[in-house]
């Protein structure tokens, strides 16, 4: 009862911040998403079908549902939709009646408050709710879990990494692979029937030419150069991809290199997970640290680094907290670090975003501290994955 009231209060607070807060908190939803859907409904091009899109095809589904509110109520319907998805995930979490479920639920609410309005006001919020349910169910219902994770990945790509985690961590991995393949085949088939052609995979190429986004950990060095007034180093708005990026000597090389760095780090994490599996580590002990490792790796090495990416942390941390009470590794350290990272993210966006764009030193310092903490999270997961051992065998009396 108390948890339910807290859930409602937290989401009411976040909805209020999105609707009346300043600094464009709901800008992507109320302007960008709404415009994309207006174009399609109005007889123009459908993104992801008639032309390549930055998101996979299923991202259009919640954006289209929000059209039920019309132009004036688009943002409000979006917030209600995301809140309902979170409510569904919350029910699945607390209904499991595991020892760690209640603690994980309270942590998730604290994390949402720390992260602020962006926890609801981006497409990432949809994927977080769906992926959380999938990861919670992966040990008991792997086919359903894999289908949910794959659906989330066809909204925004990052949950695909959790499918890889599931393949490694659970014993019924064939079911995971088959469910993911079938779900993807259905999505691609629907897209082709709609006439998308190769545009169904257009989101892959849309990321290739991007520079360093101003909030990304990789941009910290150039932000300090901009703060110091180094000529040729500055923040600019890219009107093609609708985001703020950093310019300066070496930025182009760094942006290209980060894709390789991401691949290398994620591969290293997967190899650590494979090592643990070969040593006989069960899903209970592996799922939390391995899922957190791949998610943090995707955040830390990402040249985009949008503030809403931090919302992804909720999925592995909640699952890690649940499993910690059932024999998994303790998750206090990553839980605390994730909340602090979320709080710093809210300071960066939306509270002091204009100051960051101006490369004000105090905000550059905040971004720097956040990047260090994210690296600390990654280090914790790597050490934990290296040290994790199979559960000790029980001795009969």
mmCIF file of C-alpha atoms in Angstrom:
data_model
loop_
_atom_site.group_PDB
_atom_site.id
_atom_site.type_symbol
_atom_site.label_atom_id
_atom_site.label_comp_id
_atom_site.label_asym_id
_atom_site.label_seq_id
_atom_site.Cartn_x
_atom_site.Cartn_y
_atom_site.Cartn_z
ATOM 1 C CA UNK A 1 0.000 0.000 0.000
ATOM 2 C CA UNK A 2 2.727 2.462 0.999
ATOM 3 C CA UNK A 3 4.797 1.481 -2.035
ATOM 4 C CA UNK A 4 1.825 2.079 -4.313
ATOM 5 C CA UNK A 5 1.205 5.539 -2.863
ATOM 6 C CA UNK A 6 4.892 6.359 -3.230
ATOM 7 C CA UNK A 7 4.803 5.239 -6.862
ATOM 8 C CA UNK A 8 1.857 7.528 -7.608
ATOM 9 C CA UNK A 9 3.443 10.498 -5.818
ATOM 10 C CA UNK A 10 6.784 10.065 -7.596
ATOM 11 C CA UNK A 11 5.168 9.876 -11.004
ATOM 12 C CA UNK A 12 2.852 12.791 -10.269
ATOM 13 C CA UNK A 13 5.934 14.817 -9.355
ATOM 14 C CA UNK A 14 7.772 13.816 -12.539
ATOM 15 C CA UNK A 15 4.720 14.555 -14.690
ATOM 16 C CA UNK A 16 4.458 17.991 -13.103
ATOM 17 C CA UNK A 17 8.140 18.709 -13.752
ATOM 18 C CA UNK A 18 7.699 17.777 -17.396
ATOM 19 C CA UNK A 19 4.566 19.854 -17.896
ATOM 20 C CA UNK A 20 5.547 23.020 -16.044
ATOM 21 C CA UNK A 21 9.332 22.773 -15.840
ATOM 22 C CA UNK A 22 11.550 25.029 -17.870
ATOM 23 C CA UNK A 23 14.469 24.424 -20.224
ATOM 24 C CA UNK A 24 12.598 22.297 -22.789
ATOM 25 C CA UNK A 25 12.177 19.260 -20.526
ATOM 26 C CA UNK A 26 9.513 17.735 -22.793
ATOM 27 C CA UNK A 27 10.905 19.211 -26.006
ATOM 28 C CA UNK A 28 11.774 15.960 -27.763
ATOM 29 C CA UNK A 29 8.311 14.548 -27.097
ATOM 30 C CA UNK A 30 6.195 17.634 -27.690
ATOM 31 C CA UNK A 31 8.101 18.880 -30.718
ATOM 32 C CA UNK A 32 10.214 16.196 -32.379
ATOM 33 C CA UNK A 33 8.115 13.066 -31.769
ATOM 34 C CA UNK A 34 4.849 14.907 -32.408
ATOM 35 C CA UNK A 35 6.166 16.375 -35.667
ATOM 36 C CA UNK A 36 7.279 12.973 -36.934
ATOM 37 C CA UNK A 37 3.833 11.530 -36.291
ATOM 38 C CA UNK A 38 2.073 14.568 -37.765
ATOM 39 C CA UNK A 39 3.988 14.078 -40.992
ATOM 40 C CA UNK A 40 2.900 10.463 -41.305
ATOM 41 C CA UNK A 41 -0.724 10.960 -40.293
ATOM 42 C CA UNK A 42 -0.963 14.021 -42.528
ATOM 43 C CA UNK A 43 0.004 12.088 -45.650
ATOM 44 C CA UNK A 44 3.736 12.766 -45.585
ATOM 45 C CA UNK A 45 6.610 10.374 -45.060
ATOM 46 C CA UNK A 46 6.525 7.828 -42.277
ATOM 47 C CA UNK A 47 9.858 7.731 -40.498
ATOM 48 C CA UNK A 48 11.427 4.288 -40.544
ATOM 49 C CA UNK A 49 9.265 3.254 -43.492
ATOM 50 C CA UNK A 50 9.469 5.882 -46.215
ATOM 51 C CA UNK A 51 12.871 7.155 -45.119
ATOM 52 C CA UNK A 52 15.662 6.059 -42.771
ATOM 53 C CA UNK A 53 15.144 6.929 -39.129
ATOM 54 C CA UNK A 54 17.373 7.331 -36.109
ATOM 55 C CA UNK A 55 15.221 4.823 -34.165
ATOM 56 C CA UNK A 56 14.096 1.259 -34.946
ATOM 57 C CA UNK A 57 10.581 0.882 -36.309
ATOM 58 C CA UNK A 58 8.702 0.090 -33.070
ATOM 59 C CA UNK A 59 9.671 3.451 -31.577
ATOM 60 C CA UNK A 60 6.853 4.866 -33.686
ATOM 61 C CA UNK A 61 4.239 2.865 -31.744
ATOM 62 C CA UNK A 62 4.270 4.841 -28.446
ATOM 63 C CA UNK A 63 4.766 8.055 -30.414
ATOM 64 C CA UNK A 64 1.656 7.255 -32.429
ATOM 65 C CA UNK A 65 -0.336 6.299 -29.328
ATOM 66 C CA UNK A 66 0.410 9.728 -27.868
ATOM 67 C CA UNK A 67 -1.454 11.193 -30.856
ATOM 68 C CA UNK A 68 -4.654 10.231 -29.030
ATOM 69 C CA UNK A 69 -4.250 13.485 -27.138
ATOM 70 C CA UNK A 70 -4.160 15.570 -30.295
ATOM 71 C CA UNK A 71 -1.581 18.295 -30.768
ATOM 72 C CA UNK A 72 -2.357 20.083 -27.510
ATOM 73 C CA UNK A 73 -2.432 16.958 -25.359
ATOM 74 C CA UNK A 74 0.368 14.998 -27.010
ATOM 75 C CA UNK A 75 2.867 15.472 -24.194
ATOM 76 C CA UNK A 76 0.312 14.721 -21.481
ATOM 77 C CA UNK A 77 -0.772 11.457 -23.109
ATOM 78 C CA UNK A 78 2.876 10.488 -23.521
ATOM 79 C CA UNK A 79 3.495 10.977 -19.805
ATOM 80 C CA UNK A 80 0.415 8.933 -18.899
ATOM 81 C CA UNK A 81 1.509 6.156 -21.264
ATOM 82 C CA UNK A 82 5.017 5.948 -19.790
ATOM 83 C CA UNK A 83 3.635 6.079 -16.247
ATOM 84 C CA UNK A 84 1.327 3.153 -17.039
ATOM 85 C CA UNK A 85 4.226 1.164 -18.493
ATOM 86 C CA UNK A 86 6.237 1.860 -15.349
ATOM 87 C CA UNK A 87 3.252 0.797 -13.256
ATOM 88 C CA UNK A 88 3.128 -2.521 -15.088
ATOM 89 C CA UNK A 89 6.840 -3.103 -14.505
ATOM 90 C CA UNK A 90 6.437 -2.061 -10.866
ATOM 91 C CA UNK A 91 3.649 -4.595 -10.338
ATOM 92 C CA UNK A 92 5.750 -7.368 -11.886
ATOM 93 C CA UNK A 93 8.626 -6.390 -9.594
ATOM 94 C CA UNK A 94 6.757 -6.304 -6.285
ATOM 95 C CA UNK A 95 4.431 -9.218 -7.113
ATOM 96 C CA UNK A 96 7.391 -11.592 -7.322
ATOM 97 C CA UNK A 97 7.522 -11.555 -3.503
ATOM 98 C CA UNK A 98 11.262 -12.101 -3.434
ATOM 99 C CA UNK A 99 13.167 -10.800 -0.444
ATOM 100 C CA UNK A 100 14.879 -8.106 -2.487
ATOM 101 C CA UNK A 101 11.871 -6.952 -4.500
ATOM 102 C CA UNK A 102 10.624 -4.353 -2.013
ATOM 103 C CA UNK A 103 14.081 -2.857 -1.523
ATOM 104 C CA UNK A 104 14.563 -2.771 -5.298
ATOM 105 C CA UNK A 105 11.197 -1.051 -5.748
ATOM 106 C CA UNK A 106 12.088 1.671 -3.238
ATOM 107 C CA UNK A 107 15.456 2.116 -4.912
ATOM 108 C CA UNK A 108 13.820 2.513 -8.328
ATOM 109 C CA UNK A 109 11.549 5.266 -7.015
ATOM 110 C CA UNK A 110 14.540 7.082 -5.485
ATOM 111 C CA UNK A 111 16.416 6.727 -8.771
ATOM 112 C CA UNK A 112 13.499 8.213 -10.737
ATOM 113 C CA UNK A 113 13.336 11.219 -8.415
ATOM 114 C CA UNK A 114 17.097 11.715 -8.692
ATOM 115 C CA UNK A 115 17.027 11.529 -12.485
ATOM 116 C CA UNK A 116 14.135 13.958 -12.764
ATOM 117 C CA UNK A 117 11.790 14.746 -15.657
ATOM 118 C CA UNK A 118 13.893 13.045 -18.303
ATOM 119 C CA UNK A 119 13.042 9.724 -16.642
ATOM 120 C CA UNK A 120 9.639 9.972 -18.359
ATOM 121 C CA UNK A 121 10.197 12.468 -21.146
ATOM 122 C CA UNK A 122 12.092 10.421 -23.735
ATOM 123 C CA UNK A 123 11.605 7.236 -25.771
ATOM 124 C CA UNK A 124 14.147 5.554 -23.485
ATOM 125 C CA UNK A 125 11.513 5.450 -20.731
ATOM 126 C CA UNK A 126 9.437 3.029 -22.806
ATOM 127 C CA UNK A 127 12.384 0.686 -23.267
ATOM 128 C CA UNK A 128 13.306 0.780 -19.580
ATOM 129 C CA UNK A 129 9.872 -0.436 -18.466
ATOM 130 C CA UNK A 130 9.675 -3.217 -21.058
ATOM 131 C CA UNK A 131 13.300 -4.315 -20.601
ATOM 132 C CA UNK A 132 12.918 -4.410 -16.820
ATOM 133 C CA UNK A 133 10.037 -6.865 -17.065
ATOM 134 C CA UNK A 134 12.016 -8.933 -19.540
ATOM 135 C CA UNK A 135 15.117 -9.149 -17.365
ATOM 136 C CA UNK A 136 13.064 -9.962 -14.258
ATOM 137 C CA UNK A 137 11.459 -12.910 -16.065
ATOM 138 C CA UNK A 138 14.513 -14.198 -17.922
ATOM 139 C CA UNK A 139 15.328 -17.055 -15.532
ATOM 140 C CA UNK A 140 11.779 -18.395 -15.190
ATOM 141 C CA UNK A 141 10.199 -17.570 -18.567
ATOM 142 C CA UNK A 142 13.091 -17.136 -21.005
ATOM 143 C CA UNK A 143 11.033 -17.136 -24.210
ATOM 144 C CA UNK A 144 8.689 -14.386 -23.014
ATOM 145 C CA UNK A 145 11.601 -12.464 -21.526
ATOM 146 C CA UNK A 146 13.568 -12.650 -24.763
ATOM 147 C CA UNK A 147 10.562 -11.497 -26.778
ATOM 148 C CA UNK A 148 10.099 -8.492 -24.470
ATOM 149 C CA UNK A 149 13.787 -7.577 -24.591
ATOM 150 C CA UNK A 150 13.752 -7.869 -28.381
ATOM 151 C CA UNK A 151 10.652 -5.688 -28.649
ATOM 152 C CA UNK A 152 12.406 -3.110 -26.476
ATOM 153 C CA UNK A 153 15.448 -3.310 -28.765
ATOM 154 C CA UNK A 154 13.218 -2.550 -31.752
ATOM 155 C CA UNK A 155 12.180 0.621 -29.926
ATOM 156 C CA UNK A 156 15.754 1.635 -29.079
ATOM 157 C CA UNK A 157 18.751 -0.592 -29.676
ATOM 158 C CA UNK A 158 20.381 -0.828 -26.226
ATOM 159 C CA UNK A 159 18.237 -3.722 -24.811
ATOM 160 C CA UNK A 160 19.713 -5.951 -27.523
ATOM 161 C CA UNK A 161 22.740 -6.159 -25.228
ATOM 162 C CA UNK A 162 20.487 -7.672 -22.551
ATOM 163 C CA UNK A 163 19.458 -10.397 -24.991
ATOM 164 C CA UNK A 164 23.152 -11.280 -25.273
ATOM 165 C CA UNK A 165 23.357 -11.314 -21.473
ATOM 166 C CA UNK A 166 20.372 -13.659 -21.328
ATOM 167 C CA UNK A 167 21.951 -16.016 -23.859
ATOM 168 C CA UNK A 168 25.052 -16.214 -21.685
ATOM 169 C CA UNK A 169 23.454 -16.318 -18.245
ATOM 170 C CA UNK A 170 20.450 -18.649 -18.457
ATOM 171 C CA UNK A 171 20.494 -22.375 -19.119
ATOM 172 C CA UNK A 172 17.590 -22.348 -21.560
ATOM 173 C CA UNK A 173 19.565 -20.198 -23.999
ATOM 174 C CA UNK A 174 18.140 -21.876 -27.108
ATOM 175 C CA UNK A 175 14.701 -20.571 -26.125
ATOM 176 C CA UNK A 176 16.164 -17.082 -25.745
ATOM 177 C CA UNK A 177 17.749 -17.171 -29.201
ATOM 178 C CA UNK A 178 14.664 -18.593 -30.916
ATOM 179 C CA UNK A 179 12.301 -16.076 -29.293
ATOM 180 C CA UNK A 180 14.575 -13.165 -30.228
ATOM 181 C CA UNK A 181 14.873 -14.387 -33.817
ATOM 182 C CA UNK A 182 11.128 -14.957 -34.223
ATOM 183 C CA UNK A 183 10.242 -11.583 -32.696
ATOM 184 C CA UNK A 184 12.721 -9.776 -34.944
ATOM 185 C CA UNK A 185 11.448 -11.660 -37.983
ATOM 186 C CA UNK A 186 7.890 -10.550 -37.210
ATOM 187 C CA UNK A 187 8.944 -6.906 -36.834
ATOM 188 C CA UNK A 188 10.982 -6.945 -40.044
ATOM 189 C CA UNK A 189 8.162 -8.676 -41.936
ATOM 190 C CA UNK A 190 5.638 -6.066 -40.826
ATOM 191 C CA UNK A 191 8.049 -3.320 -41.833
ATOM 192 C CA UNK A 192 8.572 -4.846 -45.274
ATOM 193 C CA UNK A 193 4.822 -5.229 -45.789
ATOM 194 C CA UNK A 194 4.484 -1.527 -44.990
ATOM 195 C CA UNK A 195 7.002 -0.842 -47.757
ATOM 196 C CA UNK A 196 10.102 0.075 -45.796
ATOM 197 C CA UNK A 197 12.628 -1.913 -47.790
ATOM 198 C CA UNK A 198 16.103 -1.437 -46.318
ATOM 199 C CA UNK A 199 14.842 1.525 -44.280
ATOM 200 C CA UNK A 200 13.914 -1.003 -41.601
ATOM 201 C CA UNK A 201 17.634 -1.053 -40.779
ATOM 202 C CA UNK A 202 18.151 2.653 -41.410
ATOM 203 C CA UNK A 203 18.823 3.375 -37.733
ATOM 204 C CA UNK A 204 22.184 1.594 -38.045
ATOM 205 C CA UNK A 205 23.583 4.073 -40.551
ATOM 206 C CA UNK A 206 22.034 7.100 -38.840
ATOM 207 C CA UNK A 207 24.492 6.821 -35.955
ATOM 208 C CA UNK A 208 27.656 6.402 -37.995
ATOM 209 C CA UNK A 209 28.349 10.022 -38.905
ATOM 210 C CA UNK A 210 27.629 11.620 -35.537
ATOM 211 C CA UNK A 211 30.211 13.679 -33.680
ATOM 212 C CA UNK A 212 30.760 13.930 -29.929
ATOM 213 C CA UNK A 213 27.594 15.017 -28.156
ATOM 214 C CA UNK A 214 28.252 17.583 -25.471
ATOM 215 C CA UNK A 215 27.026 15.365 -22.591
ATOM 216 C CA UNK A 216 29.097 12.298 -23.500
ATOM 217 C CA UNK A 217 32.022 11.241 -21.288
ATOM 218 C CA UNK A 218 34.300 11.391 -24.332
ATOM 219 C CA UNK A 219 33.548 15.113 -24.743
ATOM 220 C CA UNK A 220 34.878 16.071 -21.290
ATOM 221 C CA UNK A 221 38.398 16.936 -22.489
ATOM 222 C CA UNK A 222 37.089 19.316 -25.151
ATOM 223 C CA UNK A 223 34.569 20.841 -22.754
ATOM 224 C CA UNK A 224 37.464 21.814 -20.491
ATOM 225 C CA UNK A 225 39.282 23.267 -23.507
ATOM 226 C CA UNK A 226 36.153 25.244 -24.399
ATOM 227 C CA UNK A 227 35.859 26.428 -20.788
ATOM 228 C CA UNK A 228 39.476 27.596 -20.979
ATOM 229 C CA UNK A 229 38.743 29.552 -24.153
ATOM 230 C CA UNK A 230 40.957 27.494 -26.469
ATOM 231 C CA UNK A 231 40.395 28.832 -30.014
ATOM 232 C CA UNK A 232 38.401 26.535 -32.283
ATOM 233 C CA UNK A 233 36.851 24.560 -29.427
ATOM 234 C CA UNK A 234 33.168 25.278 -28.879
ATOM 235 C CA UNK A 235 29.676 23.814 -28.519
ATOM 236 C CA UNK A 236 27.379 23.976 -31.558
ATOM 237 C CA UNK A 237 23.904 22.800 -32.539
ATOM 238 C CA UNK A 238 23.705 20.216 -35.308
ATOM 239 C CA UNK A 239 20.418 20.903 -37.078
ATOM 240 C CA UNK A 240 20.497 17.650 -39.024
ATOM 241 C CA UNK A 241 20.480 15.377 -35.986
ATOM 242 C CA UNK A 242 18.960 17.945 -33.599
ATOM 243 C CA UNK A 243 21.573 17.845 -30.868
ATOM 244 C CA UNK A 244 24.435 19.820 -29.340
ATOM 245 C CA UNK A 245 27.933 18.622 -30.153
ATOM 246 C CA UNK A 246 31.474 19.744 -29.399
ATOM 247 C CA UNK A 247 33.930 21.020 -32.022
ATOM 248 C CA UNK A 248 37.701 21.144 -31.715
ATOM 249 C CA UNK A 249 41.001 19.625 -32.772
ATOM 250 C CA UNK A 250 40.823 15.841 -32.691
ATOM 251 C CA UNK A 251 37.066 15.600 -32.129
ATOM 252 C CA UNK A 252 36.434 13.882 -35.460
ATOM 253 C CA UNK A 253 39.033 11.204 -34.753
ATOM 254 C CA UNK A 254 37.718 10.690 -31.222
ATOM 255 C CA UNK A 255 34.137 10.303 -32.463
ATOM 256 C CA UNK A 256 35.182 7.611 -34.932
ATOM 257 C CA UNK A 257 37.417 5.890 -32.385
ATOM 258 C CA UNK A 258 34.646 5.648 -29.785
ATOM 259 C CA UNK A 259 32.720 3.173 -31.933
ATOM 260 C CA UNK A 260 35.735 0.854 -31.876
ATOM 261 C CA UNK A 261 36.256 1.475 -28.164
ATOM 262 C CA UNK A 262 32.625 0.561 -27.481
ATOM 263 C CA UNK A 263 32.925 -2.664 -29.449
ATOM 264 C CA UNK A 264 36.139 -3.600 -27.638
ATOM 265 C CA UNK A 265 34.790 -2.863 -24.151
ATOM 266 C CA UNK A 266 31.500 -4.683 -24.734
ATOM 267 C CA UNK A 267 33.394 -7.658 -26.171
ATOM 268 C CA UNK A 268 35.634 -7.688 -23.106
ATOM 269 C CA UNK A 269 32.600 -7.709 -20.822
ATOM 270 C CA UNK A 270 31.006 -10.543 -22.796
ATOM 271 C CA UNK A 271 34.222 -12.564 -22.524
ATOM 272 C CA UNK A 272 34.216 -12.043 -18.759
ATOM 273 C CA UNK A 273 30.635 -13.288 -18.693
ATOM 274 C CA UNK A 274 31.565 -16.308 -20.795
ATOM 275 C CA UNK A 275 34.446 -17.052 -18.425
ATOM 276 C CA UNK A 276 32.046 -16.995 -15.479
ATOM 277 C CA UNK A 277 29.603 -19.315 -17.264
ATOM 278 C CA UNK A 278 32.361 -21.810 -18.049
ATOM 279 C CA UNK A 279 33.291 -21.805 -14.369
ATOM 280 C CA UNK A 280 29.745 -22.830 -13.483
ATOM 281 C CA UNK A 281 28.371 -19.491 -12.228
ATOM 282 C CA UNK A 282 24.563 -19.543 -12.246
ATOM 283 C CA UNK A 283 22.188 -16.865 -13.517
ATOM 284 C CA UNK A 284 21.408 -15.761 -9.958
ATOM 285 C CA UNK A 285 25.022 -14.741 -9.400
ATOM 286 C CA UNK A 286 25.807 -13.594 -12.954
ATOM 287 C CA UNK A 287 22.753 -11.753 -14.255
ATOM 288 C CA UNK A 288 23.104 -8.614 -12.105
ATOM 289 C CA UNK A 289 26.777 -7.737 -12.639
ATOM 290 C CA UNK A 290 26.857 -8.851 -16.280
ATOM 291 C CA UNK A 291 23.767 -6.870 -17.296
ATOM 292 C CA UNK A 292 25.060 -3.805 -15.438
ATOM 293 C CA UNK A 293 28.471 -4.187 -17.077
ATOM 294 C CA UNK A 294 27.130 -4.160 -20.628
ATOM 295 C CA UNK A 295 24.756 -1.266 -19.924
ATOM 296 C CA UNK A 296 27.444 0.876 -18.285
ATOM 297 C CA UNK A 297 29.834 0.014 -21.122
ATOM 298 C CA UNK A 298 27.278 1.266 -23.647
ATOM 299 C CA UNK A 299 26.879 4.515 -21.690
ATOM 300 C CA UNK A 300 30.537 5.253 -20.921
ATOM 301 C CA UNK A 301 31.838 4.581 -24.427
ATOM 302 C CA UNK A 302 28.923 6.183 -26.275
ATOM 303 C CA UNK A 303 29.789 9.242 -28.352
ATOM 304 C CA UNK A 304 26.175 10.387 -28.093
ATOM 305 C CA UNK A 305 25.872 10.270 -24.321
ATOM 306 C CA UNK A 306 22.400 11.785 -24.054
ATOM 307 C CA UNK A 307 21.249 12.386 -20.449
ATOM 308 C CA UNK A 308 18.376 9.921 -20.805
ATOM 309 C CA UNK A 309 20.846 7.064 -21.302
ATOM 310 C CA UNK A 310 21.348 7.101 -17.535
ATOM 311 C CA UNK A 311 17.758 5.816 -17.225
ATOM 312 C CA UNK A 312 19.009 2.483 -18.579
ATOM 313 C CA UNK A 313 20.869 1.860 -15.321
ATOM 314 C CA UNK A 314 17.568 1.187 -13.550
ATOM 315 C CA UNK A 315 17.102 -2.164 -15.284
ATOM 316 C CA UNK A 316 20.291 -3.990 -14.205
ATOM 317 C CA UNK A 317 20.428 -2.345 -10.776
ATOM 318 C CA UNK A 318 16.847 -3.323 -9.905
ATOM 319 C CA UNK A 319 17.502 -6.889 -11.042
ATOM 320 C CA UNK A 320 20.819 -6.940 -9.183
ATOM 321 C CA UNK A 321 19.149 -5.797 -5.961
ATOM 322 C CA UNK A 322 16.480 -8.482 -6.294
ATOM 323 C CA UNK A 323 19.021 -11.240 -6.898
ATOM 324 C CA UNK A 324 21.360 -10.027 -4.141
ATOM 325 C CA UNK A 325 18.886 -11.403 -1.586
ATOM 326 C CA UNK A 326 18.857 -14.780 -3.357
ATOM 327 C CA UNK A 327 22.570 -15.493 -3.483
ATOM 328 C CA UNK A 328 23.725 -12.930 -6.027
ATOM 329 C CA UNK A 329 26.533 -10.406 -5.419
ATOM 330 C CA UNK A 330 25.783 -7.507 -3.082
ATOM 331 C CA UNK A 331 24.556 -4.509 -5.058
ATOM 332 C CA UNK A 332 24.809 -1.669 -2.540
ATOM 333 C CA UNK A 333 27.783 0.045 -4.200
ATOM 334 C CA UNK A 334 26.332 0.205 -7.732
ATOM 335 C CA UNK A 335 22.915 1.167 -6.351
ATOM 336 C CA UNK A 336 24.385 4.180 -4.535
ATOM 337 C CA UNK A 337 26.618 5.181 -7.451
ATOM 338 C CA UNK A 338 23.709 4.962 -9.902
ATOM 339 C CA UNK A 339 21.537 7.292 -7.798
ATOM 340 C CA UNK A 340 24.372 9.826 -7.540
ATOM 341 C CA UNK A 341 24.956 9.626 -11.305
ATOM 342 C CA UNK A 342 21.219 10.173 -11.839
ATOM 343 C CA UNK A 343 21.211 13.218 -9.540
ATOM 344 C CA UNK A 344 24.186 14.763 -11.333
ATOM 345 C CA UNK A 345 22.448 14.091 -14.634
ATOM 346 C CA UNK A 346 19.411 16.091 -13.514
ATOM 347 C CA UNK A 347 21.745 18.961 -12.598
ATOM 348 C CA UNK A 348 23.190 18.807 -16.115
ATOM 349 C CA UNK A 349 19.777 18.444 -17.768
ATOM 350 C CA UNK A 350 17.477 20.194 -17.375
ATOM 351 C CA UNK A 351 18.519 22.337 -14.394
ATOM 352 C CA UNK A 352 21.765 23.854 -15.706
ATOM 353 C CA UNK A 353 21.837 22.807 -19.343
ATOM 354 C CA UNK A 354 22.359 26.317 -20.695
ATOM 355 C CA UNK A 355 25.414 26.677 -18.464
ATOM 356 C CA UNK A 356 26.821 23.428 -19.845
ATOM 357 C CA UNK A 357 26.289 24.638 -23.409
ATOM 358 C CA UNK A 358 28.257 27.741 -22.467
ATOM 359 C CA UNK A 359 31.017 25.463 -21.088
ATOM 360 C CA UNK A 360 30.796 27.089 -17.678
ATOM 361 C CA UNK A 361 33.559 25.511 -15.561
ATOM 362 C CA UNK A 362 31.343 24.432 -12.650
ATOM 363 C CA UNK A 363 29.028 22.492 -14.982
ATOM 364 C CA UNK A 364 31.964 20.997 -16.836
ATOM 365 C CA UNK A 365 33.170 19.835 -13.410
ATOM 366 C CA UNK A 366 29.774 18.194 -12.768
ATOM 367 C CA UNK A 367 29.957 16.337 -16.093
ATOM 368 C CA UNK A 368 33.513 15.285 -15.256
ATOM 369 C CA UNK A 369 32.554 13.902 -11.845
ATOM 370 C CA UNK A 370 29.635 12.055 -13.395
ATOM 371 C CA UNK A 371 31.933 10.489 -16.006
ATOM 372 C CA UNK A 372 34.351 9.385 -13.278
ATOM 373 C CA UNK A 373 31.505 7.782 -11.311
ATOM 374 C CA UNK A 374 30.293 5.981 -14.438
ATOM 375 C CA UNK A 375 33.811 4.652 -14.952
ATOM 376 C CA UNK A 376 33.740 3.602 -11.297
ATOM 377 C CA UNK A 377 30.538 1.668 -11.965
ATOM 378 C CA UNK A 378 32.183 -0.062 -14.905
ATOM 379 C CA UNK A 379 35.228 -0.906 -12.792
ATOM 380 C CA UNK A 380 32.996 -2.388 -10.062
ATOM 381 C CA UNK A 381 31.246 -4.635 -12.571
ATOM 382 C CA UNK A 382 34.512 -5.806 -14.128
ATOM 383 C CA UNK A 383 36.020 -6.669 -10.736
ATOM 384 C CA UNK A 384 32.810 -8.409 -9.652
ATOM 385 C CA UNK A 385 32.633 -10.440 -12.862
ATOM 386 C CA UNK A 386 36.259 -11.467 -12.432
ATOM 387 C CA UNK A 387 35.748 -12.542 -8.823
ATOM 388 C CA UNK A 388 32.306 -14.125 -9.042
ATOM 389 C CA UNK A 389 32.314 -17.780 -8.089
ATOM 390 C CA UNK A 390 29.775 -20.590 -8.326
ATOM 391 C CA UNK A 391 27.544 -20.918 -5.286
ATOM 392 C CA UNK A 392 29.112 -23.228 -2.683
ATOM 393 C CA UNK A 393 27.719 -26.740 -2.738
ATOM 394 C CA UNK A 394 25.332 -27.568 0.084
ATOM 395 C CA UNK A 395 26.409 -30.303 2.465
ATOM 396 C CA UNK A 396 23.777 -32.768 3.596
ATOM 397 C CA UNK A 397 23.528 -33.193 7.350
#
